[in-house]
Coordinates of C-alpha atoms in Angstrom, one line a residue:
M130 CA 97.7 56.5 113.3
D131 CA 100.1 54.1 111.5
Q132 CA 103.7 54.9 110.8
D133 CA 103.1 55.9 107.1
S134 CA 100.4 58.3 108.1
H135 CA 102.6 59.8 110.8
C136 CA 105.5 60.3 108.4
T137 CA 103.1 61.9 105.8
G138 CA 101.9 64.3 108.5
E139 CA 105.5 65.3 109.3
R140 CA 106.3 65.8 105.6
E141 CA 103.3 68.0 105.1
L142 CA 104.3 70.1 108.1
L143 CA 107.8 70.4 106.8
E144 CA 106.6 71.5 103.4
A145 CA 104.3 74.1 104.9
V146 CA 107.0 75.6 107.0
S147 CA 109.4 75.5 104.1
R148 CA 106.9 77.4 102.0
I149 CA 106.5 80.1 104.7
T150 CA 110.3 80.4 105.2
T151 CA 110.9 80.6 101.5
S152 CA 108.3 83.3 101.0
S153 CA 109.7 85.2 104.0
T154 CA 113.1 85.5 102.3
T155 CA 111.9 87.0 99.0
S156 CA 113.8 90.2 98.3
T157 CA 112.1 93.5 97.8
S158 CA 113.2 96.9 96.7
D159 CA 114.6 99.3 99.3
E160 CA 112.3 102.0 100.5
E161 CA 113.1 105.5 101.7
E162 CA 114.8 105.4 105.0
N163 CA 112.5 105.8 108.0
Q164 CA 109.4 105.7 105.7
P165 CA 106.4 104.7 107.9
K166 CA 104.9 101.3 107.1
A167 CA 101.4 100.2 108.0
E168 CA 101.8 96.4 107.9
I169 CA 104.3 93.8 109.0
S170 CA 105.2 90.9 106.7
C171 CA 107.6 88.0 106.7
Q172 CA 109.5 89.6 103.9
E173 CA 110.2 92.8 106.0
R174 CA 111.1 90.8 109.1
K175 CA 113.9 88.9 107.2
E176 CA 115.3 92.0 105.6
N177 CA 115.1 94.2 108.7
P178 CA 115.7 92.0 111.8
E179 CA 115.8 95.1 114.0
K180 CA 112.2 95.7 113.3
D181 CA 110.9 92.5 114.9
D182 CA 111.4 91.7 118.5
T183 CA 110.8 88.0 117.8
Q184 CA 113.4 87.7 115.1
D185 CA 116.2 86.6 117.2
S186 CA 114.3 83.7 118.8
S187 CA 112.6 82.5 115.6
A188 CA 115.8 82.7 113.6
T189 CA 117.3 79.9 115.7
L190 CA 114.5 77.5 114.6
S191 CA 114.9 75.8 111.2
P192 CA 112.2 73.6 109.6
N193 CA 115.0 71.3 108.5
S194 CA 116.3 70.6 112.0
S195 CA 115.4 67.5 114.0
M196 CA 112.1 68.9 115.2
T197 CA 109.3 66.7 116.6
T198 CA 105.8 66.9 115.0
K199 CA 104.6 69.0 118.0
E200 CA 107.5 71.4 117.6
L201 CA 106.9 71.8 113.9
Q202 CA 103.2 72.5 114.5
E203 CA 104.1 75.2 117.0
Y204 CA 106.7 76.7 114.7
W205 CA 104.2 76.8 111.8
R206 CA 101.6 78.5 114.0
N207 CA 104.1 81.2 115.1
E208 CA 105.2 81.9 111.6
K209 CA 101.7 82.2 110.3
R210 CA 100.7 84.5 113.2
Q211 CA 103.7 86.8 112.6
C212 CA 103.1 87.0 108.9
K213 CA 99.5 87.9 109.2
Q214 CA 98.9 91.4 107.9
I215 CA 97.3 94.1 110.1
K216 CA 94.3 95.6 108.2
L217 CA 92.3 98.6 109.2
L218 CA 88.6 99.4 108.5
F219 CA 87.3 102.9 108.3
E220 CA 83.7 103.9 109.2
I221 CA 82.1 107.4 109.3
P222 CA 78.9 106.9 111.3
S223 CA 78.0 110.5 112.1
T224 CA 78.8 114.2 111.5
R225 CA 78.2 117.5 113.3
I226 CA 78.0 121.0 112.0
V227 CA 80.3 123.5 113.6
E228 CA 79.7 127.3 113.6
H229 CA 82.7 129.3 114.7
N230 CA 82.7 133.1 114.4
L231 CA 81.9 133.7 110.7
S232 CA 82.8 130.2 109.5
K233 CA 80.6 127.1 109.3
Y234 CA 81.7 123.6 108.4
V235 CA 80.9 119.9 108.8
M236 CA 83.1 117.6 111.0
Y237 CA 83.1 113.9 110.0
K238 CA 83.5 111.4 112.8
I239 CA 85.9 108.6 111.6
I240 CA 86.2 105.3 113.5
I241 CA 89.2 103.2 112.7
L242 CA 89.0 99.5 113.6
Q243 CA 91.3 96.5 113.2
T244 CA 89.7 93.8 111.2
G245 CA 89.9 90.1 111.8
S246 CA 89.0 90.2 115.5
F247 CA 87.0 92.1 118.1
D248 CA 88.7 95.5 118.5
S249 CA 88.1 97.0 121.9
N250 CA 90.7 99.8 121.2
K251 CA 89.1 101.5 118.2
S252 CA 90.4 105.0 117.4
V253 CA 88.0 107.9 116.9
I254 CA 89.0 111.1 115.1
E255 CA 87.2 114.0 113.5
R256 CA 88.1 115.7 110.2
R257 CA 86.5 118.4 108.1
Y258 CA 86.1 118.6 104.3
S259 CA 89.2 120.9 104.0
D260 CA 91.3 118.3 105.8
F261 CA 90.4 115.7 103.2
E262 CA 90.9 118.2 100.4
K263 CA 94.4 119.0 101.7
L264 CA 95.3 115.2 102.0
H265 CA 94.1 114.6 98.4
R266 CA 96.2 117.5 97.1
N267 CA 99.3 116.4 98.9
L268 CA 98.9 112.8 97.7
L269 CA 98.4 113.9 94.1
E270 CA 101.8 115.6 94.3
E271 CA 103.6 112.5 95.5
F272 CA 101.6 109.7 94.0
S273 CA 100.2 111.1 90.8
E274 CA 100.2 107.7 89.1
E275 CA 98.5 105.8 92.0
M276 CA 95.9 108.6 92.4
E277 CA 95.1 108.8 88.8
D278 CA 91.7 107.0 89.1
V279 CA 90.9 108.1 92.7
T280 CA 87.9 110.4 92.7
F281 CA 87.3 113.1 95.3
P282 CA 83.9 114.6 96.2
K283 CA 83.7 118.1 94.8
K284 CA 82.4 121.1 96.7
T285 CA 79.1 122.6 95.7
L286 CA 78.2 126.2 95.5
T287 CA 75.0 125.6 97.6
G288 CA 73.5 122.9 99.7
N289 CA 76.8 121.9 101.5
F290 CA 74.9 121.6 104.8
T291 CA 71.9 119.7 103.6
E292 CA 71.3 116.2 105.0
E293 CA 71.5 114.7 101.5
I294 CA 74.9 116.2 100.6
I295 CA 76.3 115.3 104.0
N296 CA 75.2 111.7 103.8
E297 CA 76.6 111.4 100.3
R298 CA 80.0 112.7 101.5
K299 CA 80.0 110.4 104.5
L300 CA 79.9 107.4 102.1
A301 CA 82.3 109.0 99.7
F302 CA 84.9 109.8 102.3
K303 CA 84.6 106.3 103.8
D304 CA 85.2 104.7 100.4
Y305 CA 88.0 107.2 99.8
L306 CA 89.9 106.2 102.9
R307 CA 89.4 102.5 102.2
L308 CA 90.8 102.9 98.7
L309 CA 93.8 104.9 99.9
Y310 CA 94.5 102.3 102.6
S311 CA 94.4 99.5 100.0
M312 CA 97.3 101.0 98.2
K313 CA 100.6 100.0 99.9
Y314 CA 102.8 103.0 99.2
I315 CA 100.0 105.4 100.1
R316 CA 99.1 103.8 103.4
R317 CA 102.8 103.8 104.4
S318 CA 103.3 107.4 103.4
K319 CA 103.9 110.1 106.0
K320 CA 101.2 112.3 104.4
F321 CA 98.5 109.6 104.9
I322 CA 99.7 108.8 108.5
D323 CA 99.9 112.5 109.4
F324 CA 96.3 113.0 108.2
L325 CA 95.1 110.4 110.7
T326 CA 97.3 111.4 113.7
R327 CA 99.0 114.8 113.4
P328 CA 96.1 117.1 114.6
E329 CA 95.8 115.1 117.8
L330 CA 99.5 114.9 118.3
Q331 CA 99.8 118.7 117.8
E332 CA 97.1 119.3 120.4
A333 CA 98.8 116.9 122.8
Y334 CA 102.2 118.5 122.5
G335 CA 100.7 121.9 122.8
C336 CA 99.2 120.8 126.1
L337 CA 102.5 119.3 127.2
R338 CA 104.3 122.6 126.5
G339 CA 101.7 124.4 128.5
G340 CA 102.1 122.2 131.5
Q341 CA 98.7 120.5 131.0
Y342 CA 100.1 117.0 131.5
T343 CA 96.9 115.3 132.3
K344 CA 95.2 116.5 129.1
A345 CA 98.3 115.8 127.1
L346 CA 98.5 112.3 128.5
E347 CA 94.9 111.6 127.7
I348 CA 95.3 112.5 124.1
L349 CA 98.6 110.7 123.7
L350 CA 97.2 107.5 125.1
E351 CA 94.3 107.7 122.6
V352 CA 96.5 108.3 119.6
I353 CA 99.4 105.8 120.4
G354 CA 97.3 102.7 119.5
L355 CA 96.4 104.1 116.1
Q356 CA 100.0 105.3 115.5
E357 CA 101.3 101.8 116.3
R358 CA 99.0 100.2 113.8
L359 CA 99.8 102.6 111.0
T360 CA 103.6 102.3 111.5
R361 CA 103.6 98.6 112.3
G362 CA 106.8 97.9 110.2
N363 CA 108.7 100.9 111.6
P364 CA 108.7 100.6 115.4
V365 CA 111.1 103.6 115.8
A366 CA 108.4 105.9 114.4
I367 CA 106.4 106.0 117.7
V368 CA 109.4 106.6 120.0
P369 CA 108.7 110.3 120.3
T370 CA 105.1 109.7 121.3
L371 CA 106.2 107.0 123.9
C372 CA 108.7 109.4 125.3
A373 CA 106.2 112.2 125.6
I374 CA 104.0 109.8 127.6
V375 CA 107.0 109.1 129.8
V376 CA 107.4 112.8 130.4
C377 CA 103.8 113.3 131.3
H378 CA 103.7 110.4 133.7
K379 CA 106.9 111.5 135.3
D380 CA 105.7 115.1 135.8
L381 CA 102.4 113.7 137.2
E382 CA 104.5 111.7 139.7
N383 CA 103.6 108.3 138.2
P384 CA 107.1 106.8 138.1
A385 CA 105.9 103.2 137.6
S386 CA 103.8 104.1 134.5
A387 CA 106.6 106.3 133.2
F388 CA 109.1 103.4 133.5
E389 CA 106.7 101.0 131.8
Y390 CA 106.4 103.3 128.7
G391 CA 110.1 104.0 128.9
E392 CA 110.9 100.3 128.5
K393 CA 108.6 100.1 125.5
A394 CA 110.5 103.0 123.9
L395 CA 114.0 101.5 124.8
S396 CA 113.0 98.2 123.2
R397 CA 112.4 100.0 119.9
L398 CA 115.8 101.7 120.1
R399 CA 117.9 98.7 121.0
V400 CA 119.6 98.7 117.6
H401 CA 119.2 102.5 117.0
T402 CA 121.6 103.9 119.7
S403 CA 122.3 106.9 117.5
H404 CA 118.7 108.0 117.7
R405 CA 118.3 111.5 119.2
Y406 CA 116.0 110.1 122.0
Y407 CA 118.3 107.2 123.0
I408 CA 120.6 108.9 125.5
P409 CA 117.9 111.3 127.1
L410 CA 115.7 108.3 127.5
L411 CA 118.4 106.2 129.1
D412 CA 119.2 109.0 131.5
T413 CA 115.5 109.3 132.5
M414 CA 115.2 105.6 132.9
I415 CA 118.1 105.5 135.3
T416 CA 116.5 108.1 137.4
L417 CA 113.2 106.3 137.4
A418 CA 114.8 102.9 138.1
Y419 CA 116.6 104.4 141.1
E420 CA 113.4 106.0 142.4
L421 CA 111.5 102.7 142.0
G422 CA 114.2 100.5 143.6
K423 CA 114.8 98.7 140.3
D424 CA 118.1 97.6 138.9
F425 CA 119.6 100.6 137.1
L426 CA 123.2 99.3 136.7
S427 CA 122.6 97.7 133.3
L428 CA 121.1 101.0 132.1
Q429 CA 124.1 102.9 133.6
E430 CA 126.4 100.5 131.7
K431 CA 124.7 101.3 128.4
L432 CA 125.0 105.0 129.1
E433 CA 128.7 104.7 129.9
E434 CA 129.3 102.5 126.9
W435 CA 127.7 105.1 124.6
K436 CA 129.8 107.9 126.1
T437 CA 133.0 106.0 125.4
K438 CA 132.1 105.7 121.8
K439 CA 130.8 109.2 121.1
D440 CA 132.4 112.6 121.3
P441 CA 131.0 114.7 124.1
I442 CA 128.1 116.7 122.7
R443 CA 125.2 118.8 124.0
V444 CA 122.5 116.3 124.9
F445 CA 119.0 117.6 125.6
T446 CA 116.9 116.2 128.4
L447 CA 113.9 114.0 127.5
K448 CA 111.5 116.8 128.3
E449 CA 113.5 119.3 126.3
L450 CA 113.2 117.0 123.3
A451 CA 109.5 116.4 123.8
V452 CA 108.5 120.1 123.9
R453 CA 110.3 120.7 120.6
E454 CA 108.1 118.2 118.7
Y455 CA 105.3 119.5 116.5
V456 CA 106.3 123.1 117.0
R457 CA 104.8 125.1 114.1

């Protein structure tokens, strides 16, 4: 490659990086505090540096610095990778009819996949017609304008359990979920996220309160992946679930696994030290680190630093906090 071609290549890379950097700094309107978000974008990373663990490292790189062509290429790849949206795909492959006491209803099996690559961690949940109906009613209250043209399959007086009606509703509910997810404010809303995760979380926390830690852990580990994808731009949202996993592993005498999930939770609270889970989690992590022979002095320093800044208050243990979640 001659010198002119080489310079042209560098200029093109510089322009590409500049376009990405410029788009990433575009301002947007503020959203409600702690509102769950289902995607991550360059724009959100620049406005909310605490929401991206890679922000500190990437911020030191500037496309206008004296980078080599190879460094520019790597920078461009990283930026593009971080700006890529996470998209979910909804499928309803099957149903089952449930008869319980005097009631009879259809359960729809919903598979949630991440598009763009092979997804080995698909999420599987079940919901009935009344669950969808409640979601639709709740969304109409909050997003009347966005929901104006969204149709919902009506109940029929007869034939609700015929194969024809069930198949029609399978397709209708699949299209319904895809349409809701395509609307930014709805897919980020608590009501939509609760529809997809709350029943499983309620069951898991019920098991935890009843001392059924193995069953609780099994459910929590299934739901955490979906919860992460749905709240991609709000990492703090999954801290309670991560801490519940810590509690389960700890009570099942799996300190190494408990410490692993505790580190994940702490990384999401690094700039949220006033969060109600921060101090109980730190205290638990110090105990686990000591038990595992790990360095606990840095954790102890953070705890002491917090205590010097805050007035003495009643602090619940991590387990006490966990059992209070999803109490009806």
